[in-house]
XYZ file of C-alpha atoms in Angstrom:
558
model
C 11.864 -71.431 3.381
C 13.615 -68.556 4.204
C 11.757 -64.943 3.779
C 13.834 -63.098 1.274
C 13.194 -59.628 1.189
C 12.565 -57.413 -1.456
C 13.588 -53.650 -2.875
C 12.129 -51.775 -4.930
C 13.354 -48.594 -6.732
C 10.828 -47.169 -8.338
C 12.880 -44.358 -8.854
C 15.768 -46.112 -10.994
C 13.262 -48.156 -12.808
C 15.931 -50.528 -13.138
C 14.725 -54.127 -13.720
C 17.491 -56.870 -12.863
C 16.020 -58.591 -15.834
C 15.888 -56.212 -19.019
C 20.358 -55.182 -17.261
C 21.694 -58.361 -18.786
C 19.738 -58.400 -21.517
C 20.810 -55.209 -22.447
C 24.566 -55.621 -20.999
C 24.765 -58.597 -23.493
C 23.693 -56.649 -26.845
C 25.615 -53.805 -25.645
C 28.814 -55.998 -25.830
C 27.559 -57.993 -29.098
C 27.580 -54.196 -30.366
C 30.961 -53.518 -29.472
C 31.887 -56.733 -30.609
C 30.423 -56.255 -34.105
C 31.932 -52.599 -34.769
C 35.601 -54.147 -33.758
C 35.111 -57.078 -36.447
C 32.935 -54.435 -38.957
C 36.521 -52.687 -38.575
C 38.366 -55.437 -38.866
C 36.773 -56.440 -42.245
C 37.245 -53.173 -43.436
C 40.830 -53.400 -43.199
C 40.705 -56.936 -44.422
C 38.472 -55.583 -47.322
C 41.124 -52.314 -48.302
C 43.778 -54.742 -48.024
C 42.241 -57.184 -50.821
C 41.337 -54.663 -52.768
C 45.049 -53.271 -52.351
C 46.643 -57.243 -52.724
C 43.790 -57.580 -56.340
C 45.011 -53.873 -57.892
C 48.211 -55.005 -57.542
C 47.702 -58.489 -59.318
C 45.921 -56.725 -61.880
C 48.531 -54.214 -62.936
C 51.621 -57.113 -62.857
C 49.019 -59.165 -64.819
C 48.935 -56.606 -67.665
C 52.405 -55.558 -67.847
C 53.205 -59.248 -68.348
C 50.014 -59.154 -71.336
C 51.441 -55.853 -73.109
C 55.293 -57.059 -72.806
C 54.336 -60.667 -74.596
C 51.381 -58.802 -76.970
C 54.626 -56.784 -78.008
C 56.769 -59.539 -78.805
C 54.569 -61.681 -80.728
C 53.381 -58.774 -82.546
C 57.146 -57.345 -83.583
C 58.066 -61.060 -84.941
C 54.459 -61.348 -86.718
C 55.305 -58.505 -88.403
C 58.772 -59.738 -90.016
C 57.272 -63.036 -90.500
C 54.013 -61.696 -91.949
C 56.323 -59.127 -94.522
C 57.579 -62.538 -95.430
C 54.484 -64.652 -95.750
C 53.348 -62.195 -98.012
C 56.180 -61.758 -100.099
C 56.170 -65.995 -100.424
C 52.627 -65.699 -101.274
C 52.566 -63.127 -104.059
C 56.031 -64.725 -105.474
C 53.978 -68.536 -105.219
C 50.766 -67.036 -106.928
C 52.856 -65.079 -109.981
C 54.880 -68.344 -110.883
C 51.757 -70.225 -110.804
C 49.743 -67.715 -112.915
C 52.916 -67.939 -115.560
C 52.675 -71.609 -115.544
C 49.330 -71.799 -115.505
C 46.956 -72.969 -118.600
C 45.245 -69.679 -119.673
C 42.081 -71.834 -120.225
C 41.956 -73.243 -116.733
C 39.686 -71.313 -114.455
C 39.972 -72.887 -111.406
C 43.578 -71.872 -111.215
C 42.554 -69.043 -108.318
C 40.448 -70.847 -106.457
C 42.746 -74.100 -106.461
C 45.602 -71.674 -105.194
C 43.892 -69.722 -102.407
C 42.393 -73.126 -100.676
C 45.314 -75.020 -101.130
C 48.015 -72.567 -100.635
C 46.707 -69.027 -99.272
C 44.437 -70.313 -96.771
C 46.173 -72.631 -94.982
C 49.350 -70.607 -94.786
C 47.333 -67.748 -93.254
C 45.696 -70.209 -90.522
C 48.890 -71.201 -89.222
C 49.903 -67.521 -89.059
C 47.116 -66.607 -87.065
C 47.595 -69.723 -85.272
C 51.064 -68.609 -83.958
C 50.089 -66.047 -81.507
C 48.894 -66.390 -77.530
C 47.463 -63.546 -76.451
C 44.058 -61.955 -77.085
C 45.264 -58.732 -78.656
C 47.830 -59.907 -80.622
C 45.416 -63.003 -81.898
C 43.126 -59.856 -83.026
C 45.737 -57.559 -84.601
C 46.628 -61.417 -86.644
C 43.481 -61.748 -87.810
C 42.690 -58.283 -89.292
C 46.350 -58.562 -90.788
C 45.191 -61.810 -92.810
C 41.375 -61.022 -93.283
C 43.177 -57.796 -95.032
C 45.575 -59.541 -97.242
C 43.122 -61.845 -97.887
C 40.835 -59.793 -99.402
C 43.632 -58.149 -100.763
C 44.473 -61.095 -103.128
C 41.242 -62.952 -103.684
C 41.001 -58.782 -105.556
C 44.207 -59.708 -107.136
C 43.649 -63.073 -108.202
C 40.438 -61.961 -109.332
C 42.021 -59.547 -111.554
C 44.611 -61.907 -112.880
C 42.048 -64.625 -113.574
C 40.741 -61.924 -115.759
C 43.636 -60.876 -117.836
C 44.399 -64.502 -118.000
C 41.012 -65.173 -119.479
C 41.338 -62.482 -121.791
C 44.720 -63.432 -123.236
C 43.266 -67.150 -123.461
C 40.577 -65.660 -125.399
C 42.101 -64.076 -127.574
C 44.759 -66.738 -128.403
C 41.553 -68.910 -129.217
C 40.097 -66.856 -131.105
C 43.815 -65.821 -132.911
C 43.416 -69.442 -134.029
C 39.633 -69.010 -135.068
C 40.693 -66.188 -137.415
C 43.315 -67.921 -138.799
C 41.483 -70.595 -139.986
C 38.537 -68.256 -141.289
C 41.565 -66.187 -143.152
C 42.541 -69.204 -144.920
C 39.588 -70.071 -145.813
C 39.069 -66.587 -147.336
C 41.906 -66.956 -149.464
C 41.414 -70.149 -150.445
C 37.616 -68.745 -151.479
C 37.263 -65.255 -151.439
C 33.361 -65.703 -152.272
C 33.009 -66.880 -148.448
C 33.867 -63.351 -147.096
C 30.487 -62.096 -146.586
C 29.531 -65.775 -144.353
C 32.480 -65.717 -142.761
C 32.136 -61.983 -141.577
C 29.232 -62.679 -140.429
C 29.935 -65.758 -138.195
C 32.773 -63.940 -136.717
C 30.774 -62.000 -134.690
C 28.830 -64.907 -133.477
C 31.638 -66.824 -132.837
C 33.528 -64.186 -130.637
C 30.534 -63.386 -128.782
C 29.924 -66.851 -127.646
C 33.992 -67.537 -126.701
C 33.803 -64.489 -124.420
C 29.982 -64.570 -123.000
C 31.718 -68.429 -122.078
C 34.787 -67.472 -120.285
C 33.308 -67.483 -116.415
C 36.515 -64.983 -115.210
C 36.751 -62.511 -117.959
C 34.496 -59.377 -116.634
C 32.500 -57.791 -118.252
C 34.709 -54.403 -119.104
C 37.823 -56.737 -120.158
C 34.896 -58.974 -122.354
C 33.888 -55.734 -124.007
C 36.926 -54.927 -125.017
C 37.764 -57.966 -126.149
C 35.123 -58.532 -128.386
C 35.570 -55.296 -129.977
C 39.279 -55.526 -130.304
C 39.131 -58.827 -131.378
C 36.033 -58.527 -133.699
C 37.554 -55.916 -136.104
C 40.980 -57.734 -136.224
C 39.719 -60.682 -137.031
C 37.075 -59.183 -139.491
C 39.660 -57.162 -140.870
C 42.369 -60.088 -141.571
C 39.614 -62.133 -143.436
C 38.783 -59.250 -145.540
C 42.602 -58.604 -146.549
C 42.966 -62.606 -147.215
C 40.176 -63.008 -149.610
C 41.275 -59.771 -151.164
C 44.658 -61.422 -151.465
C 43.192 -64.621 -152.695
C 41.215 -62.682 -155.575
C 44.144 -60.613 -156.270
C 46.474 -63.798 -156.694
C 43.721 -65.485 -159.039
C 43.020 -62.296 -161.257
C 44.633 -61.157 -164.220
C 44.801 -57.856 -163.524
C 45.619 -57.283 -159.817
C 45.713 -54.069 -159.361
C 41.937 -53.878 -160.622
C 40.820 -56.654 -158.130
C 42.527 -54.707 -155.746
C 40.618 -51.113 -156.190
C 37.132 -53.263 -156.555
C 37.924 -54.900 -152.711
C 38.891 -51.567 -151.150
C 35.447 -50.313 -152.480
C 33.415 -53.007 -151.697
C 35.629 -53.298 -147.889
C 36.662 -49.869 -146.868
C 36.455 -49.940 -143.502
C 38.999 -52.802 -143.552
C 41.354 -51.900 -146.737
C 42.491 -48.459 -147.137
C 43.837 -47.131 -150.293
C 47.612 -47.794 -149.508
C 46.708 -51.301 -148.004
C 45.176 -52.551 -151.755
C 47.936 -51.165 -153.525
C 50.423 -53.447 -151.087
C 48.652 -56.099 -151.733
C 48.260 -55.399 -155.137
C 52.034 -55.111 -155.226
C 52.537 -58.202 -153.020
C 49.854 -60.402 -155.012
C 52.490 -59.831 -158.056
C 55.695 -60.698 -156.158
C 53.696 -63.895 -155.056
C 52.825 -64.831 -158.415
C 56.809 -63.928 -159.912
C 57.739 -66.206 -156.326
C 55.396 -68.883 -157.298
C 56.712 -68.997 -160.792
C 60.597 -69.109 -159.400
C 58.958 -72.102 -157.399
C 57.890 -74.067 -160.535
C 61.547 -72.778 -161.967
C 63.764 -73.821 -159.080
C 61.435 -77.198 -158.545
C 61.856 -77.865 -162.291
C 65.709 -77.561 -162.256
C 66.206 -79.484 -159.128
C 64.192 -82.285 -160.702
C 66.427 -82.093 -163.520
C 69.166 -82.096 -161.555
C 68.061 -85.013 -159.815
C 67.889 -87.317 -162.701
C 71.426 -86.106 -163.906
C 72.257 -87.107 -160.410
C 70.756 -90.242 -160.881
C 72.372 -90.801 -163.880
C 75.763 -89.917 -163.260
C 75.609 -92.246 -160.157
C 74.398 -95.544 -162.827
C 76.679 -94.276 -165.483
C 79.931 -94.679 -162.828
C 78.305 -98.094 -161.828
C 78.366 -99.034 -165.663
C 81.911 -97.678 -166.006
C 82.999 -99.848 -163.103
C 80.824 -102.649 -164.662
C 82.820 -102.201 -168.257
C 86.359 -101.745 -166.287
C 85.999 -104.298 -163.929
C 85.990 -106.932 -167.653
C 89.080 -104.955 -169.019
C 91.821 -107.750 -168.588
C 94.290 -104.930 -167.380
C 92.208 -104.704 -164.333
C 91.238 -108.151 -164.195
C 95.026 -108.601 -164.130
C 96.043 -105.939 -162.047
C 95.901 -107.256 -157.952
C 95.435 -103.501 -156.431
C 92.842 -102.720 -159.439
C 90.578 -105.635 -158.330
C 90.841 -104.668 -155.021
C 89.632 -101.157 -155.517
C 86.630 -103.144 -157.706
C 85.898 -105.359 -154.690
C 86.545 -102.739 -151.885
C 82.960 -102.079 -150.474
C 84.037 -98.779 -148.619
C 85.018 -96.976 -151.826
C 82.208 -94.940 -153.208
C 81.648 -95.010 -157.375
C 83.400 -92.068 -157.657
C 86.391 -93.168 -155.648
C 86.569 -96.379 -157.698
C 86.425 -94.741 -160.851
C 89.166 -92.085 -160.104
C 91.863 -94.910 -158.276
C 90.954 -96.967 -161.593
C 91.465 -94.160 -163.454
C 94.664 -93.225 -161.579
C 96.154 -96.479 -162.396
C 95.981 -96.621 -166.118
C 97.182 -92.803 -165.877
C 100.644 -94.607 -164.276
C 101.590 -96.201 -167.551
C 101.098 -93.054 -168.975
C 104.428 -90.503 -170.196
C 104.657 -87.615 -167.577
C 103.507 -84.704 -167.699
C 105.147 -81.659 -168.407
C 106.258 -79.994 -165.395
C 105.712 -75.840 -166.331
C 102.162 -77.338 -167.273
C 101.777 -78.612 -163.702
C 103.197 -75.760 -162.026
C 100.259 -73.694 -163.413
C 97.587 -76.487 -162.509
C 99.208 -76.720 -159.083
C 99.190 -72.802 -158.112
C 95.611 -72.330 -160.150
C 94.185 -75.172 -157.519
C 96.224 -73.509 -154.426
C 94.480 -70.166 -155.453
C 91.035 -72.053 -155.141
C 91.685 -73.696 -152.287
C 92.258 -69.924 -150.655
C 89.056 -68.906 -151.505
C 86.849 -68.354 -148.113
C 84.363 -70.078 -149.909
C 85.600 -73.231 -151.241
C 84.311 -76.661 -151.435
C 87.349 -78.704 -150.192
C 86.032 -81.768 -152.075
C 84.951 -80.555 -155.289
C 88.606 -78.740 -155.258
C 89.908 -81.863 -154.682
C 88.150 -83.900 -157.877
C 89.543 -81.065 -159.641
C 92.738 -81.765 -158.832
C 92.137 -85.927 -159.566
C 90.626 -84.583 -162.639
C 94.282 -82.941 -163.565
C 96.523 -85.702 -162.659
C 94.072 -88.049 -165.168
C 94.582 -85.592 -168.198
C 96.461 -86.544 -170.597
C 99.813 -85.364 -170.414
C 100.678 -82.158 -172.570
C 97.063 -80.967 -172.272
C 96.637 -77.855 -169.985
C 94.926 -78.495 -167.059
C 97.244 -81.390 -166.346
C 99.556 -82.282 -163.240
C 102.392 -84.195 -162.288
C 102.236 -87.291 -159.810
C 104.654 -85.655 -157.183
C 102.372 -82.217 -157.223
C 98.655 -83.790 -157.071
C 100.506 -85.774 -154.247
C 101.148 -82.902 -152.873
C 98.122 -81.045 -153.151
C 96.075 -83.755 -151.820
C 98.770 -83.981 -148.987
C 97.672 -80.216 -148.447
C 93.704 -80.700 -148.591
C 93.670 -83.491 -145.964
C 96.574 -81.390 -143.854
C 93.624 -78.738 -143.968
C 91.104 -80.868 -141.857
C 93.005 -81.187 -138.879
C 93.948 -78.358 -136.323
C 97.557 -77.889 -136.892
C 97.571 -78.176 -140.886
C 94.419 -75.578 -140.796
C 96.889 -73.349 -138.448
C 100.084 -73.508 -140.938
C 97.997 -72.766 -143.874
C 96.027 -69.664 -142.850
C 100.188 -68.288 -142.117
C 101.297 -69.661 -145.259
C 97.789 -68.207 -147.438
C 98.388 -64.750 -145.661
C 102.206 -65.030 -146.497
C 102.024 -65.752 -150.305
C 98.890 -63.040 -150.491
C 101.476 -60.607 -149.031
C 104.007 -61.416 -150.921
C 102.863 -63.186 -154.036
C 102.868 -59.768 -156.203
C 106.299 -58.933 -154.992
C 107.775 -62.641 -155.923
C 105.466 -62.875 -159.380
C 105.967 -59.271 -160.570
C 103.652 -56.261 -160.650
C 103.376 -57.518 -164.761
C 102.159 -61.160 -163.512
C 101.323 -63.625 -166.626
C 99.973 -66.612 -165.348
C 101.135 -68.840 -168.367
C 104.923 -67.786 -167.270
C 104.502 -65.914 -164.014
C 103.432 -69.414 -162.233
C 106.496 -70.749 -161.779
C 108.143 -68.170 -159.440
C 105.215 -68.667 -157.057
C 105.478 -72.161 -157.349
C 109.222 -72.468 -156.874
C 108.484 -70.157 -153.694
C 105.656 -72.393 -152.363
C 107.822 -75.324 -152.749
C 110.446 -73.926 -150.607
C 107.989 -72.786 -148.174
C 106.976 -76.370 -147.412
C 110.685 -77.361 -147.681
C 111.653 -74.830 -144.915
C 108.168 -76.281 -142.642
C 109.574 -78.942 -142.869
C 112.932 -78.442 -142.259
C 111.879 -76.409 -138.944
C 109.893 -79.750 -137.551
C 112.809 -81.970 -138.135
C 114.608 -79.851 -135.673
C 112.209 -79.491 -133.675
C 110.946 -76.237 -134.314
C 107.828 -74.225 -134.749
C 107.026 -74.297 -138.673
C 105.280 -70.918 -138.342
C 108.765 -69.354 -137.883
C 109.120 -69.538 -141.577
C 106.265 -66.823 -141.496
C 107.201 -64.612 -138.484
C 108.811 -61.728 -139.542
C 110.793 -61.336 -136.566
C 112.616 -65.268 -137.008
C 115.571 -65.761 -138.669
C 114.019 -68.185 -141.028
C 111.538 -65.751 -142.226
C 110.810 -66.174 -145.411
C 110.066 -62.716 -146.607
C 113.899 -61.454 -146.265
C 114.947 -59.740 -149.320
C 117.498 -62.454 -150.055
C 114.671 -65.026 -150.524
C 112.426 -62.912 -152.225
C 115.126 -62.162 -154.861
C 116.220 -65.883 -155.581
C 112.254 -66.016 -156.572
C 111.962 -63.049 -158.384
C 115.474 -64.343 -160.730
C 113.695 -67.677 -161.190
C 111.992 -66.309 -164.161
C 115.353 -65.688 -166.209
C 116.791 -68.967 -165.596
C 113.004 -70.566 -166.571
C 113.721 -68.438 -170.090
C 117.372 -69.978 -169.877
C 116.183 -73.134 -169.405
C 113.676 -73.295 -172.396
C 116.539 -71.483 -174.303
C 118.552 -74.369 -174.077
C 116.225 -77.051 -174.173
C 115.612 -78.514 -171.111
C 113.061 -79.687 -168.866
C 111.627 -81.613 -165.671
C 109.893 -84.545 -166.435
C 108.598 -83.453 -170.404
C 110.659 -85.531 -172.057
C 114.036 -83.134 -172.444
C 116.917 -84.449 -171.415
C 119.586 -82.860 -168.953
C 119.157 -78.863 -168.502
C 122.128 -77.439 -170.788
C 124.518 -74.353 -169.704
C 122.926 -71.363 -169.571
C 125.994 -70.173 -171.350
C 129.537 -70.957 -172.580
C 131.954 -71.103 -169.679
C 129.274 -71.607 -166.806
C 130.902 -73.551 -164.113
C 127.917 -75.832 -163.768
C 124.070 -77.246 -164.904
C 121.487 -74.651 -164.787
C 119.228 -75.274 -161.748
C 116.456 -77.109 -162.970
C 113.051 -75.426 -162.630
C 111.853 -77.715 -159.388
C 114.607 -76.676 -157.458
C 114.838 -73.281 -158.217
C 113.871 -71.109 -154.928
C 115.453 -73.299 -152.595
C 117.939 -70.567 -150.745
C 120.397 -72.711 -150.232
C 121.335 -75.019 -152.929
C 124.858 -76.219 -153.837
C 126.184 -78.001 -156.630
C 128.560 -80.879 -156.203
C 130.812 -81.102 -159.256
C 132.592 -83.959 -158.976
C 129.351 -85.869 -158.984
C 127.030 -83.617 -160.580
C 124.915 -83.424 -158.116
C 122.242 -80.426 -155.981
C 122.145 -80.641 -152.341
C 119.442 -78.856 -150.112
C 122.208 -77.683 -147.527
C 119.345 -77.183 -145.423
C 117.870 -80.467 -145.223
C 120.870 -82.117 -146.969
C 118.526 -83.518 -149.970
C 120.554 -85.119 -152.602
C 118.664 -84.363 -156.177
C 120.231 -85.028 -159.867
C 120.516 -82.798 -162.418
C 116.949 -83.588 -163.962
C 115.797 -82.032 -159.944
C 114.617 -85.526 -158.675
C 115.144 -86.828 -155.337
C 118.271 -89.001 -155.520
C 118.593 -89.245 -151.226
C 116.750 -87.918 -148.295
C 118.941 -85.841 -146.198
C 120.513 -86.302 -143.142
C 118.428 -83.259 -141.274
C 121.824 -80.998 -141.621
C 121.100 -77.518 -139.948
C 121.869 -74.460 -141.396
């Protein structure tokens, strides 16, 4: 083996073995502090990379925070609007004796609206400003319907107890004696309705009880003083010995009103027994007017006129026809066979029953039986009318019940009230004055007529700006002179339908009849000699010299 030499240097104390030892850590040194450096830029750039995360993170968070909160709040304005509106129509609805109307309300229609509020917002601040928005209104209205559950308990309290001391104030009057017992259950009574109602508090059930307690004790004092009062004879006595006995209910002026209204009570109760006494009477004249027509009918229907008369037997047998109608058509038809009466006494019937009829406050059908009642008078007795005028008349009451008939009368009422001095005379005597109005309602209906054959408005005859106004001074004075030929008339003799025959000359010489008294008014009458005859130029009516109706015109114009 070869001899391989050896140095040493003590000097260097370098040992080959400790160099690469220490070479190796020397480089793993230099190696660490390069990746030491390297992680500390790797490190700042991390933490650099995270801040920025961070800061996009929350601008993202406070933009959508924003938003959710600026809609909550419009939509939170408006669930609490809804709310309060829901809660005040269900406390007015609500029965004042229910008290589970708050609770029913807030878990069935508070809560669960306010959980799906809160339940509409994502991020963690806006979920908390939700929250504290509904915890707040929350406790806001379980206050409120606290509070209304109250008020509601105290009006349903008192309504109860309204009705408690109604009945124990009608029982006073009935028995004053039971004043004293039922003062004193009153107060046990009201304090066990309010110590019972679970949401009236206790300030609002004090209050109560005390309003409620004198009220009540004071309205059963008054009643049994007004029950005494009404049973004494001497009221005003019974009176002064309640206020004494009650005074911290009655005062002096209360027990002399009830004094004074004890006495009207009894005069009302006495008018009572009056009026209920009459009316009894006047039902059993009722009653016996109604069987004494049946036994009229019963007696007619074996009169052999009747029995051989075809239309009386029919009105008998007509089951439609009530007694009174029966009796007046029966009536009606022995008044037929019957002389006439005399017209000047119909006139007067006719315009007396017109007046009536005028009144604002007539009965339509009791003016009407009057006027049945004149056309069955005897003839010659006053009160009495002619065939052709309670024709008339009742044409006029059943004209009244429709539209157009009501509208033509009201002009023709307001005409004649206008007028009807002027025609009659300021010195109006209604046993001669009658027959210028009648004359001038005669022509009024002559001229309404006349206007609808030619197919014009009827109410012109009452407008004072138409030509066929009938308030012109001409018309007026053919009215006014009917009174002088009426005295003409009866100066010579004649008459309408009294039993006179043909009106005479009104004087030697006259060139023709007087006018008889039915057609007198008509403006425009002519007299055809050569056959003795009137004509209506305006309708061309053809009437004799008696005034009867010889031949309907032929609708001639004027």
């Amino acid at each position: 083996m070869a001899n391989i030499k050896g140095f040493e240097t003590p000097e260097l104390a370098i040992r080959p073995s400790q160099t690469g030892v220490e070479a190796t850590a020397a480089a793993a040194r230099r190696i660490g502090a390069f990746y030491n450096q390297a992680g500390d830029a790797l490190s700042a750039t991390g933490a650099r990379v995270g801040s920025t995360i961070r800061d996009v993170g929350n601008v993202v968070e406070d933009y959508e925070t924003h938003r959710e909160v600026s809609a909550g709040s419009k939509s939170f304005a408006d669930l609490q609007l809804g709310l309060t509106k829901k809660w005040e129509d269900t406390l007015k609805n609500a029965d004042p004796n229910d008290t589970s109307v708050a609770a029913k309300f807030r878990e069935t229609v508070m809560d669960p609206q306010l959980e799906e509020f809160k339940g509409n917002f994502q991020t963690e601040r806006a979920q908390r400003w939700a929250e504290t928005k509904a915890d707040a209104f929350m406790q806001h209205m379980t206050n409120k319907t606290a509070a209304d559950m109250s008020t509601m308990a105290g009006i349903a309290v008192q309504t109860n107890l309204r009705s408690v001391a109604n009945s124990m104030s009608n029982t006073a009057m009935l028995d004053p004696s039971s004043v004293g017992h039922l003062l004193a259950d009153a107060d046990h009574t009201i304090g066990g309705v309010v110590a019972s109602s679970p949401n009236l508090d206790p300030v609002a059930g004090a209050r109560v009880r005390s309003e409620v307690a004198f009220q009540t004790k004071s309205a059963i004092v008054k009643a049994g003083a007004i029950g005494a009062i009404q049973k004494s004879g001497d009221p005003e006595k019974t009176a002064d010995e309640w206020t004494r006995k009650y005074p911290e209910y009655i005062n002096g002026d209360e027990a002399r009103t009830l004094a004074s209204n004890a006495r009207q009570q009894i005069r009302a109760r006495n008018y009572d027994y009056e009026t209920n006494r009459r009316r009894a009477k006047e039902v059993a004249q009722d009653k016996s007017a109604e069987l004494t027509q049946q036994y009229l009918i019963d007696v007619r229907s074996k009169d052999p006129k009747i029995m051989n008369d075809p239309t009386a037997v029919k009105i008998l047998n007509d089951p439609n026809l009530t007694k009174t109608d029966k009796n007046n058509l029966l009536n009606y038809v022995d008044r037929q066979v019957k002389p006439e009466t005399d017209s000047r006494i119909s006139q007067q019937t006719f315009v007396g029953l017109l007046r009536e009829m005028r009144d604002p406050n007539a009965d339509p059908d009791k003016v009407m039986q009057k006027a049945w009642d004149a056309r069955l008078t005897d003839p010659g007795k006053p009160g009495s009318m002619t065939e052709h005028d309670f024709n008339q008349f009742r044409q006029e009451v059943v004209a009244r019940k429709t539209p157009e008939g009501a509208a033509i009368e009201r002009d023709r009422s307001a005409f004649f009230k206008n007028y009807g001095t002027a025609i009659a005379g300021a010195t109006y005597n209604p046993s001669i004055g009658d027959p210028k109005l009648y004359f001038a309602e005669q022509d009024a209906r002559r001229m309404e007529q006349m206007l609808r054959t030619q197919g014009k408005d009827p109410h012109l005859a009452y407008d004072p700006a138409s030509e066929y106004f009938l308030g012109k001074p001409e018309r007026l004075q053919k009215w006014q002179q009917s009174m002088q030929l009426d005295l003409q008339t009866r100066a010579g003799g004649g008459g309408n339908g009294g039993g006179g025959g043909p009106p005479a000359a009104a004087a030697a010489g006259e060139p023709r009849p007087s006018v008889p008294p039915t057609l007198r008014g008509i403006a425009a009458l002519s007299m055809n000699k050569a056959k003795t005859m009137f004509r209506d130029d305006a309708t061309g009516d053809i009437y004799n010299l008696q005034g009867d109706l010889v031949k309907k015109g032929d609708n001639g114009g004027r």
